[in-house]
PDB file of C-alpha atoms in Angstrom:
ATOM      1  CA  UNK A  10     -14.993 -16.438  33.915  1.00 60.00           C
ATOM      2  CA  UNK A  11     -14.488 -13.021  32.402  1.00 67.00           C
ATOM      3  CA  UNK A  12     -18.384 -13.763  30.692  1.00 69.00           C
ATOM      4  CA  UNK A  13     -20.752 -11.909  32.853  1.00 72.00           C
ATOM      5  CA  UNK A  14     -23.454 -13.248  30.925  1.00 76.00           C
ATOM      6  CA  UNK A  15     -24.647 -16.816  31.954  1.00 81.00           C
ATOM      7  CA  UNK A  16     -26.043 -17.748  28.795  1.00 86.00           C
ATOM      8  CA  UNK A  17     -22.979 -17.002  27.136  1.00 89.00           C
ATOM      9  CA  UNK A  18     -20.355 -18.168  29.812  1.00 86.00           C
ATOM     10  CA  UNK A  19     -22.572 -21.707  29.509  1.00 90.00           C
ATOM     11  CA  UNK A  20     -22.292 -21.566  26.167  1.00 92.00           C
ATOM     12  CA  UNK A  21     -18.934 -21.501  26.027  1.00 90.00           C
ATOM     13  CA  UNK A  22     -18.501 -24.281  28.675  1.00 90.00           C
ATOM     14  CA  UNK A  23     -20.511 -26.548  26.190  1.00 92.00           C
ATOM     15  CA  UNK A  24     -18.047 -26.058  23.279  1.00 90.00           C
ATOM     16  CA  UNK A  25     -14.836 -26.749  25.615  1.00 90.00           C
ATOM     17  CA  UNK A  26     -16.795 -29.675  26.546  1.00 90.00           C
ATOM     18  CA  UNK A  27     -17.214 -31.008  23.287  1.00 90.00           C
ATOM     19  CA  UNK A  28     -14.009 -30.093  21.873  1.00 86.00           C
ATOM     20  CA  UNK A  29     -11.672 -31.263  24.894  1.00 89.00           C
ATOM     21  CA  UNK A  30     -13.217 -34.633  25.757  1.00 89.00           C
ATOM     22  CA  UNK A  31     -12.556 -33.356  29.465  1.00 90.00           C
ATOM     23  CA  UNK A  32      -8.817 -33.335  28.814  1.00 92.00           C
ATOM     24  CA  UNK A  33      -7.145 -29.957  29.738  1.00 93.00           C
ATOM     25  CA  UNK A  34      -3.441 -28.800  30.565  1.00 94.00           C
ATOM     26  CA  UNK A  35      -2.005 -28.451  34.166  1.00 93.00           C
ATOM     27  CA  UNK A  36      -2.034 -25.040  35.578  1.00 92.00           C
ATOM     28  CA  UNK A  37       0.448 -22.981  34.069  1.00 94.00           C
ATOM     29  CA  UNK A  38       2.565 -22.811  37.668  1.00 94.00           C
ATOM     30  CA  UNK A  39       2.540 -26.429  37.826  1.00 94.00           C
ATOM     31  CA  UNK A  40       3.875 -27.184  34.014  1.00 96.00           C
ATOM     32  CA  UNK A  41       6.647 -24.834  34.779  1.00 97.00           C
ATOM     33  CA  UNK A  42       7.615 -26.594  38.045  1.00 96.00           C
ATOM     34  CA  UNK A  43       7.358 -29.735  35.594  1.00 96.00           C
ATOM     35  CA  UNK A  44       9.252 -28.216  32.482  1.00 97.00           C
ATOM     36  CA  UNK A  45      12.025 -26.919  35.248  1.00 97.00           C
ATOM     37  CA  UNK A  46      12.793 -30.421  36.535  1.00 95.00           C
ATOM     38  CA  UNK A  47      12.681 -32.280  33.259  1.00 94.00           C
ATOM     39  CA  UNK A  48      14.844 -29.893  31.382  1.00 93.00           C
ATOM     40  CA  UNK A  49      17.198 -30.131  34.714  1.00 92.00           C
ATOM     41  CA  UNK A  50      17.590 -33.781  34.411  1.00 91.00           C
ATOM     42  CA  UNK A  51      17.756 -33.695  30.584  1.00 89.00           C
ATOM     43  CA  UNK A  52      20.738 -31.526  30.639  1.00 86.00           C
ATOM     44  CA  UNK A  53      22.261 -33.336  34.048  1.00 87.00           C
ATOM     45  CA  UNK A  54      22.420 -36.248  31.015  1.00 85.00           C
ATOM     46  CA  UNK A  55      19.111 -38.585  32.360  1.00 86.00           C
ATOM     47  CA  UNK A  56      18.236 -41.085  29.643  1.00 84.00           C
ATOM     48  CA  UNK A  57      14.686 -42.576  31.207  1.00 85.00           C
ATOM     49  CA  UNK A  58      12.856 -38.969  31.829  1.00 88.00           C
ATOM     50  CA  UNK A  59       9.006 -39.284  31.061  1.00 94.00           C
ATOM     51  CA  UNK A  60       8.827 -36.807  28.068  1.00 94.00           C
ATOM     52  CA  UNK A  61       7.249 -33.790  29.278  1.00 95.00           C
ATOM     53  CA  UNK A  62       4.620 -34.059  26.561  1.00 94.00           C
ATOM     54  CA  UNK A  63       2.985 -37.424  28.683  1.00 95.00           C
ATOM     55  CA  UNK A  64       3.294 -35.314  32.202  1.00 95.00           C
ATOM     56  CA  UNK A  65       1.233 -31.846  31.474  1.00 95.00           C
ATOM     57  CA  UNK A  66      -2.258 -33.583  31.040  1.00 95.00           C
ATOM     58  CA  UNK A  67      -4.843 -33.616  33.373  1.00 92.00           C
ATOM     59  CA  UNK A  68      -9.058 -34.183  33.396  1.00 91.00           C
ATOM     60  CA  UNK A  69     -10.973 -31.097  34.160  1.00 88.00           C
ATOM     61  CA  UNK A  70     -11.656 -31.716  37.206  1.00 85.00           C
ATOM     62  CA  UNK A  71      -8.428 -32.246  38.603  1.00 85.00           C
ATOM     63  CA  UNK A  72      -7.163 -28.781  36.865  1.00 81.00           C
ATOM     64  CA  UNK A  73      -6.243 -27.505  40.819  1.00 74.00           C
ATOM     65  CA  UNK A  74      -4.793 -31.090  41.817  1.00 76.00           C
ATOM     66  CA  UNK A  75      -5.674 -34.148  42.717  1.00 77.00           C
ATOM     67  CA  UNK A  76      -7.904 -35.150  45.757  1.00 77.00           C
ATOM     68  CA  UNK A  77     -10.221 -37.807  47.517  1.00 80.00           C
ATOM     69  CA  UNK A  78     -11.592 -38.550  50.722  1.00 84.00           C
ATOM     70  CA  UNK A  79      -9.721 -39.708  53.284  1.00 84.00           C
ATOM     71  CA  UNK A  80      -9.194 -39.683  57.033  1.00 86.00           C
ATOM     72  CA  UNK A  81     -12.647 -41.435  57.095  1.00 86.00           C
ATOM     73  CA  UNK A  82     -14.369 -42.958  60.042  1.00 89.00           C
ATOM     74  CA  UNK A  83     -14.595 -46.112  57.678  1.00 90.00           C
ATOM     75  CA  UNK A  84     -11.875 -48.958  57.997  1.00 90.00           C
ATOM     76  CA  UNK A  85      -9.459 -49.296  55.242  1.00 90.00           C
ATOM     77  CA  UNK A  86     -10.704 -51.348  52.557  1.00 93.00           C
ATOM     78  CA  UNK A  87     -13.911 -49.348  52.474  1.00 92.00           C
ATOM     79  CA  UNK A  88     -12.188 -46.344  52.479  1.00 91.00           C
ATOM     80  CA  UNK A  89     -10.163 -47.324  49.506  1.00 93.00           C
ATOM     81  CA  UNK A  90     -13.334 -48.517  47.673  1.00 93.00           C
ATOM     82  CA  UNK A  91     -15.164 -44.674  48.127  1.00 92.00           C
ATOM     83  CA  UNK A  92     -11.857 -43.099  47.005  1.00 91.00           C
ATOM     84  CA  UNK A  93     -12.043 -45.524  44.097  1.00 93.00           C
ATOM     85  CA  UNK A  94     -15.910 -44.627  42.911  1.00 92.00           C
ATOM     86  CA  UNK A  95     -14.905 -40.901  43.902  1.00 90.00           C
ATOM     87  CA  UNK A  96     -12.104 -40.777  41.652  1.00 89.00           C
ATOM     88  CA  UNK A  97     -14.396 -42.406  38.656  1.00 89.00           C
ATOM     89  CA  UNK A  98     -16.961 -39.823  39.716  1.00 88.00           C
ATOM     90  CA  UNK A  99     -14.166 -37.057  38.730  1.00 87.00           C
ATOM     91  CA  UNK A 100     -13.100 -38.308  36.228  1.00 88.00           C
ATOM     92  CA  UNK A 101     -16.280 -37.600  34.269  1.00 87.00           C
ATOM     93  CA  UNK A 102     -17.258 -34.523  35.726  1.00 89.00           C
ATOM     94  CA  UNK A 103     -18.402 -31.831  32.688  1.00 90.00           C
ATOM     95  CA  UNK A 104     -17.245 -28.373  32.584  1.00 90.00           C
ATOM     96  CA  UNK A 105     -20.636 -27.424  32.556  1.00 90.00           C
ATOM     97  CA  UNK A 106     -21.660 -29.481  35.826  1.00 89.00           C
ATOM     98  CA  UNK A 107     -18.893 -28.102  37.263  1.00 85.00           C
ATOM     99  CA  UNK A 108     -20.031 -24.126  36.581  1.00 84.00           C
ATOM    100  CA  UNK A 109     -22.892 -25.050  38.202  1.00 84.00           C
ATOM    101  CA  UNK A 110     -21.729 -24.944  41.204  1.00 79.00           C
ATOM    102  CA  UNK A 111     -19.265 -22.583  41.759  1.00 77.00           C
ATOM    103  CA  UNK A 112     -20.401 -19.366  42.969  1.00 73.00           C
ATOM    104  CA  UNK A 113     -19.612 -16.408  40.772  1.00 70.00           C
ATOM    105  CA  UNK A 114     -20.632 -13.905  42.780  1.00 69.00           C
ATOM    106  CA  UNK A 115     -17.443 -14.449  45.412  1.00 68.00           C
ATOM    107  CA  UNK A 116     -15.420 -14.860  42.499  1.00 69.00           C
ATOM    108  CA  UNK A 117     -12.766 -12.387  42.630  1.00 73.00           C
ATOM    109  CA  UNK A 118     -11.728 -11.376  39.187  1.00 74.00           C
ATOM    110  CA  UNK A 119      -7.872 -10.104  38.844  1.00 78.00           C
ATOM    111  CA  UNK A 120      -7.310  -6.910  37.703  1.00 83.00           C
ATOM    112  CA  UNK A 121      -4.850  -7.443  34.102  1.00 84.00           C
ATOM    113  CA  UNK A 122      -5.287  -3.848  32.896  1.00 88.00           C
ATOM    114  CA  UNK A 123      -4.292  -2.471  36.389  1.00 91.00           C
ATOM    115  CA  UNK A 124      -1.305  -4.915  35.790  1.00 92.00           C
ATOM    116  CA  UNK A 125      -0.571  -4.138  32.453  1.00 92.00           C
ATOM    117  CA  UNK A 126      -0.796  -0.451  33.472  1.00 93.00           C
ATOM    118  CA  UNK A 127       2.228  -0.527  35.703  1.00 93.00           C
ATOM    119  CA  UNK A 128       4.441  -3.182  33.497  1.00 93.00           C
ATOM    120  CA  UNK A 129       3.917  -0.162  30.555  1.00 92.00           C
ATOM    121  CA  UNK A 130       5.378   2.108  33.255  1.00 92.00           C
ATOM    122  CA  UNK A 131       8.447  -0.160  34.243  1.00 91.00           C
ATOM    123  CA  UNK A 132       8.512  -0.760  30.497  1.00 90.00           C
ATOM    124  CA  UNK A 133       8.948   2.856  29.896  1.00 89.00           C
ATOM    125  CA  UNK A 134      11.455   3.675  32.619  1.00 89.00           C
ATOM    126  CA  UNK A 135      14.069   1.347  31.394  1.00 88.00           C
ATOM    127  CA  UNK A 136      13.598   1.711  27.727  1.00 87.00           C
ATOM    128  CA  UNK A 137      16.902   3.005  26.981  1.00 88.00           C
ATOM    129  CA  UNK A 138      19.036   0.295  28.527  1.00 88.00           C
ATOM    130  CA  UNK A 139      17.326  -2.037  26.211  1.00 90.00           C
ATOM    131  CA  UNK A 140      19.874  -2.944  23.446  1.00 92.00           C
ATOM    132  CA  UNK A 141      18.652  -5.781  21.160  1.00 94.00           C
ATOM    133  CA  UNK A 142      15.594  -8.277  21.046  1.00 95.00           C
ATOM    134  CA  UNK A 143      17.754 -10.453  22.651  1.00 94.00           C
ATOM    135  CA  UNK A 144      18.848  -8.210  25.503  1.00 94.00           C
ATOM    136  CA  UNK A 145      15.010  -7.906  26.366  1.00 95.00           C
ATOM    137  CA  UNK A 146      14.476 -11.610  25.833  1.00 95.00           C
ATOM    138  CA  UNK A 147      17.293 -12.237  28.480  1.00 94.00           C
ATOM    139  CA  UNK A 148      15.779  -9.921  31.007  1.00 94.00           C
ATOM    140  CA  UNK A 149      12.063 -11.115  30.847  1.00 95.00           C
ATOM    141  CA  UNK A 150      13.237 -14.796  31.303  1.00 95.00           C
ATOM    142  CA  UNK A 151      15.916 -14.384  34.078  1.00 94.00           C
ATOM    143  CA  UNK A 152      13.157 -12.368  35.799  1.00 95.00           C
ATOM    144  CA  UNK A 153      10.253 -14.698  35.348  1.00 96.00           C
ATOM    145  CA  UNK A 154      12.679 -17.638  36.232  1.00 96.00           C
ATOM    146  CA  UNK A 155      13.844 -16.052  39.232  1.00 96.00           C
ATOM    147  CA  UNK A 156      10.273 -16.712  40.724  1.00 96.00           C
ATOM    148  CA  UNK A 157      10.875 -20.407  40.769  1.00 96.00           C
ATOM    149  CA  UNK A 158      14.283 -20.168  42.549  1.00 95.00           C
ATOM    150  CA  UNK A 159      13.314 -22.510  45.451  1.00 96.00           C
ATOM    151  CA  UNK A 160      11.766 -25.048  42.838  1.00 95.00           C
ATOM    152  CA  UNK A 161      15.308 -24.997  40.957  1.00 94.00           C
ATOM    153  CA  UNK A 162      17.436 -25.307  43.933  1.00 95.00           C
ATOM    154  CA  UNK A 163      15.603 -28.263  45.163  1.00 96.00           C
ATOM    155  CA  UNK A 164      15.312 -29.999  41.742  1.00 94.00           C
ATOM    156  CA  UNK A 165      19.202 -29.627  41.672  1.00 91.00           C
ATOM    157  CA  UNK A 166      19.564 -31.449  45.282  1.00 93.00           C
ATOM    158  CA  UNK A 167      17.036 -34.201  44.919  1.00 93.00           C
ATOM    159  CA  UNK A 168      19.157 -34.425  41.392  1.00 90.00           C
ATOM    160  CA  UNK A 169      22.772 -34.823  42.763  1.00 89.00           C
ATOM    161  CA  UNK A 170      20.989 -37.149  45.417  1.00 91.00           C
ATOM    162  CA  UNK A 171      19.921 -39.516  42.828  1.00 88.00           C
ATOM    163  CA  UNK A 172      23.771 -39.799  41.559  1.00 87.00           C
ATOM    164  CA  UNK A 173      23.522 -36.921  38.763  1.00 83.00           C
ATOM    165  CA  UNK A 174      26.467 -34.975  38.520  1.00 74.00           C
ATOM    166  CA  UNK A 175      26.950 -31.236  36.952  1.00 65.00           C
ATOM    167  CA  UNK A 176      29.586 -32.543  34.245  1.00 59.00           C
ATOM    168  CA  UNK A 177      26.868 -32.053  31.198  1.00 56.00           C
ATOM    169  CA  UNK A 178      26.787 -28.450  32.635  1.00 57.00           C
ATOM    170  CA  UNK A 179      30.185 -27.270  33.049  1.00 56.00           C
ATOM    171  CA  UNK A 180      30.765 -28.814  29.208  1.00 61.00           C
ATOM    172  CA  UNK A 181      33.480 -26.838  28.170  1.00 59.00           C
ATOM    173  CA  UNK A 182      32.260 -27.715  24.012  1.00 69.00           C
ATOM    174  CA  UNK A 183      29.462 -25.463  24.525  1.00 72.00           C
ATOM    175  CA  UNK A 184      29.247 -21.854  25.365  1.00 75.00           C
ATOM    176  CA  UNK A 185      27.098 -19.572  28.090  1.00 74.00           C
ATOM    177  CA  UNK A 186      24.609 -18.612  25.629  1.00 75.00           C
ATOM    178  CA  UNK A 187      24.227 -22.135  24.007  1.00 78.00           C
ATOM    179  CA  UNK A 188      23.791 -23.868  27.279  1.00 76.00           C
ATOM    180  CA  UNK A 189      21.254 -20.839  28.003  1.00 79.00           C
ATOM    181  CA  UNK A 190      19.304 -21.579  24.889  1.00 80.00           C
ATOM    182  CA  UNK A 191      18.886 -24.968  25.514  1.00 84.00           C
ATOM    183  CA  UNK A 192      17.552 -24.650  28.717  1.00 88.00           C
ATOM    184  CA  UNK A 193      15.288 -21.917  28.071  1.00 86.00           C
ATOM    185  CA  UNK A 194      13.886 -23.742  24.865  1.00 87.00           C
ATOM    186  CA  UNK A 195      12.878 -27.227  27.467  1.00 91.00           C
ATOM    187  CA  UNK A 196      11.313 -24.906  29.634  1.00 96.00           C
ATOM    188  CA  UNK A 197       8.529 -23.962  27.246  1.00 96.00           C
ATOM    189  CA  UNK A 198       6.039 -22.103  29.007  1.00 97.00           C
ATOM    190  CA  UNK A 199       8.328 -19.589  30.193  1.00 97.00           C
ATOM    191  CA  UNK A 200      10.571 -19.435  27.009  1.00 96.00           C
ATOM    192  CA  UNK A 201       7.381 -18.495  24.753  1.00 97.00           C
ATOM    193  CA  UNK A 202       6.035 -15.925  27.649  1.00 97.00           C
ATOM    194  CA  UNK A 203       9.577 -14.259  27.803  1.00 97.00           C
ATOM    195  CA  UNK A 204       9.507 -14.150  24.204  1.00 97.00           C
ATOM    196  CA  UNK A 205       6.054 -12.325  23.836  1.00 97.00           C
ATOM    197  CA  UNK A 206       6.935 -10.058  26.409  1.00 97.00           C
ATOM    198  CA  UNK A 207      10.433  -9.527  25.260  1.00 96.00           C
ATOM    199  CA  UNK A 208       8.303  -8.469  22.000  1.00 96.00           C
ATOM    200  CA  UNK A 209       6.265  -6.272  22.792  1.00 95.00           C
ATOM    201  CA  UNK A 210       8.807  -4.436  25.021  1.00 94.00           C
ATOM    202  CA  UNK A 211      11.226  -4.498  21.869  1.00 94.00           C
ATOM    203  CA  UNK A 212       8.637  -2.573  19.904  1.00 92.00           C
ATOM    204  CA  UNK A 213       8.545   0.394  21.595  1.00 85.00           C
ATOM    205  CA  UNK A 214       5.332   1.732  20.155  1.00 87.00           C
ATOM    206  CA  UNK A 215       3.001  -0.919  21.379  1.00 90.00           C
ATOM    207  CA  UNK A 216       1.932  -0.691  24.574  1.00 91.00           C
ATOM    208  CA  UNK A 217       0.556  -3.949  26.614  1.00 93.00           C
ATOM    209  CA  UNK A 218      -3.445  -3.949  27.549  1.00 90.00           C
ATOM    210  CA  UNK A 219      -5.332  -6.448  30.075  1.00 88.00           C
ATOM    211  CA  UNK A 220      -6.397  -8.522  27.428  1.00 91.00           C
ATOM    212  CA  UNK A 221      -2.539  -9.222  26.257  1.00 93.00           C
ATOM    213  CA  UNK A 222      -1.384 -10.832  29.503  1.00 94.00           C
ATOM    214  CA  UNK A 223      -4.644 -13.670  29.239  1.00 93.00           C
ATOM    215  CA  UNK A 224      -3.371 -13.919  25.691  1.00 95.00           C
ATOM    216  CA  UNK A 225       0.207 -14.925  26.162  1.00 96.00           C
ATOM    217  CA  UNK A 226      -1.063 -17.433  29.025  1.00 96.00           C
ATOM    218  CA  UNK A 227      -3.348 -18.916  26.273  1.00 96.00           C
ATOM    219  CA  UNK A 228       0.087 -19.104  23.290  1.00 97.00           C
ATOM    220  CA  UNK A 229       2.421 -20.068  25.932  1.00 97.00           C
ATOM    221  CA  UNK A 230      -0.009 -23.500  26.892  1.00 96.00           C
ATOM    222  CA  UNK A 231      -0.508 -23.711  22.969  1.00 96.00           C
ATOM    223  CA  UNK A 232       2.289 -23.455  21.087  1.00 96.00           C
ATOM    224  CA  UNK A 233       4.598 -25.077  23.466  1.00 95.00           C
ATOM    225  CA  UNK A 234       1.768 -28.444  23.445  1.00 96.00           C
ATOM    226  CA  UNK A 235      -0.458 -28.170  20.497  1.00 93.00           C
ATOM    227  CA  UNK A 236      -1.133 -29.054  17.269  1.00 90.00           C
ATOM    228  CA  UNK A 237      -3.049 -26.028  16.379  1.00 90.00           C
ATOM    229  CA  UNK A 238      -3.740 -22.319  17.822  1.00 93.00           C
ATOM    230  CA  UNK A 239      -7.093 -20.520  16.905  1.00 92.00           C
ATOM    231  CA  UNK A 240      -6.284 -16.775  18.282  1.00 94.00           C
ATOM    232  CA  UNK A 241      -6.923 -13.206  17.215  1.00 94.00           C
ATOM    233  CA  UNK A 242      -4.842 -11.834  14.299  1.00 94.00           C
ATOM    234  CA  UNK A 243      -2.738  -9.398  16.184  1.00 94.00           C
ATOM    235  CA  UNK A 244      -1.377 -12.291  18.319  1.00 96.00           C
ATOM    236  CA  UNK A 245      -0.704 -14.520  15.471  1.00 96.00           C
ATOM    237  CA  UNK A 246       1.321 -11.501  13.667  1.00 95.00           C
ATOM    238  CA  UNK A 247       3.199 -11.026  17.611  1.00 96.00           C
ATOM    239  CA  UNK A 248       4.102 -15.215  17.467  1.00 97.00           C
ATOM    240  CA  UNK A 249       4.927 -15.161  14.158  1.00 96.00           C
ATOM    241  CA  UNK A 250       7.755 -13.096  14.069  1.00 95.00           C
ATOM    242  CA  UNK A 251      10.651 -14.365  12.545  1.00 94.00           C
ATOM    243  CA  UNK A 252      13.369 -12.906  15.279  1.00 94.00           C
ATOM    244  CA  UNK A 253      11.315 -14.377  18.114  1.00 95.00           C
ATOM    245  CA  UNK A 254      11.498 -18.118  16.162  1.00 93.00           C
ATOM    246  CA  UNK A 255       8.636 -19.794  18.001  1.00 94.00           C
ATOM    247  CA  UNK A 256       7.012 -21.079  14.570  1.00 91.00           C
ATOM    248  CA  UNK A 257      10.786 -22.692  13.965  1.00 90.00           C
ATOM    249  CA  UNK A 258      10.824 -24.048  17.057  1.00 92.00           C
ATOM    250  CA  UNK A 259       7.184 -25.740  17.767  1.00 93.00           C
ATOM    251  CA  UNK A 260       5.170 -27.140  15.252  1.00 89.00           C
ATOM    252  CA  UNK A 261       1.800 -25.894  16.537  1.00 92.00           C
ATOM    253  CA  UNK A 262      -0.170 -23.789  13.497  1.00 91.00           C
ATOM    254  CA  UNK A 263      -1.642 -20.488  14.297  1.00 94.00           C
ATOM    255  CA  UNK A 264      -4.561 -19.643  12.452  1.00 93.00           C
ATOM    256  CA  UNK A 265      -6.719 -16.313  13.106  1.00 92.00           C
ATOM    257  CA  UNK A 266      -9.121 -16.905  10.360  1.00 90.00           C
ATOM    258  CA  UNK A 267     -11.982 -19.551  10.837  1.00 87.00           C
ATOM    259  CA  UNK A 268     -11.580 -21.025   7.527  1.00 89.00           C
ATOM    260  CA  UNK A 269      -7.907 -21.771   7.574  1.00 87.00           C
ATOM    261  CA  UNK A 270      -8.577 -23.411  10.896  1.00 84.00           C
ATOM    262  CA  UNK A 271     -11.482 -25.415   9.691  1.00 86.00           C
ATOM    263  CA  UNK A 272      -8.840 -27.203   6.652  1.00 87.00           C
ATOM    264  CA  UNK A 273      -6.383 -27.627   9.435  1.00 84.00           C
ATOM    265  CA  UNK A 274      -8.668 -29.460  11.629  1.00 82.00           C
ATOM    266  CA  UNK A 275     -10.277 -31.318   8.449  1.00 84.00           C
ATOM    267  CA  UNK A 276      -6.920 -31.678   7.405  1.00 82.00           C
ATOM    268  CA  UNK A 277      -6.259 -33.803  11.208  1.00 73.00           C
ATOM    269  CA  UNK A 278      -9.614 -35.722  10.268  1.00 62.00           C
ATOM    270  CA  UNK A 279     -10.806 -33.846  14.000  1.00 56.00           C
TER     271      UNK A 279
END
């Protein structure tokens, strides 16, 4: 959506398209809300958990959630039969069919840079109270974690209703930090945002543009599900390093040059 030109932006809807099959990831709000309960039941010791890998698909068209008539002045069965050829309907919409009718003029474009402008201020203020990678790490996950406090707390209850106790928690064998780490590392998509961010802020010379924040969206949904990430050099460089050890921990490639991405893909017979 950030193509003003229509030629281009249709362009582009064609090779997502082609290249997805219609298959895309959840929105990123509703794969953390997933990760969350997941890595809560994993570490509350459940044994029949869907693996989170089968739970963060979705077809295109059902990228904001799913929906279908109903409430209809028809009786039941028919009802069920036009929410049946609805869903099929759906299910094979195109990207391309679907920018076709949305209206870009009334689409309201966020403002990143105007973001990124006053995260480079808070950045700024607290420099000095930053002590390690780590330290940073810690404070850009506890703070983007914090906004899914309500999620947590009723993950937790519907948890203990279903007979799970905290005793996997409170194990004395590991330590604060280890139990941290492993919960951190289930939760993907905020564990690789808090690590980019905890990154940049680390470096104190780099400062975070508009274009960053879309970017770390984009490494967070790849790396953490993905076989292979196509991006821009200086984000592959960012992911890549060793201290942050996202390439350790997922086994998604990053490539920033066309032609190593074109032997990986030949490579995966794609």
């Amino acid at each position: 959506m950030k193509q003003n030109d229509i030629e281009t932006r249709m362009a582009t809807a064609k090779i997502i398209d082609h290249l997805s099959f219609g298959v895309t990831l959840i929105a990123s709000h509703e794969r953390v809300k997933q990760e969350l309960c997941n890595a809560t039941y994993s570490i509350l010791g459940a044994k029949d958990s869907i693996p989170i890998d089968q739970l963060v698909w979705t077809k295109l068209s059902y990228i904001f959630g799913d929906y279908h008539p109903y409430d209809t002045s028809f009786d039941a069965a028919e009802e069920l039969i036009i929410q049946k050829s609805f869903f099929d309907h759906m299910w094979d919409i195109s990207l391309v069919e679907m920018m076709n009718h949305i209206n870009y003029e009334s689409w309201e474009q966020f403002d990143w840079q105007k973001t990124t402008e006053m995260l480079n201020l808070a950045n700024k203020e607290h420099t000095n109270e930053l002590r390690s990678y780590q330290h940073a790490y810690r404070i850009e996950f506890d703070g983007v974690l914090s906004l899914f406090n309500e999620q947590l707390i009723q993950i937790f209850k519907e948890a203990y209703k279903a007979g799970y106790n905290n005793d996997e928690i409170n194990n004395k064998k590991k330590s604060k930090n280890e139990k941290l780490k492993q919960f951190a590392q289930l939760v993907r998509t905020l564990h690789i945002g808090a690590s980019c961010h905890a990154a940049v802020r680390w470096d104190q010379k780099r400062q975070l543009n508009g274009n960053d924040l879309l970017d770390f969206h984009h490494a967070e949904a790849a790396l953490g599900y993905c076989d292979l990430f196509l991006t821009e050099k200086p984000l592959k460089v960012l992911v890549s390093q060793e201290h942050l050890g996202l390439r350790e921990l997922f086994s998604c490639s990053v490539e920033s040059s066309a032609s190593e991405g074109l032997k990986i893909l030949n490579m995966c017979k794609i």
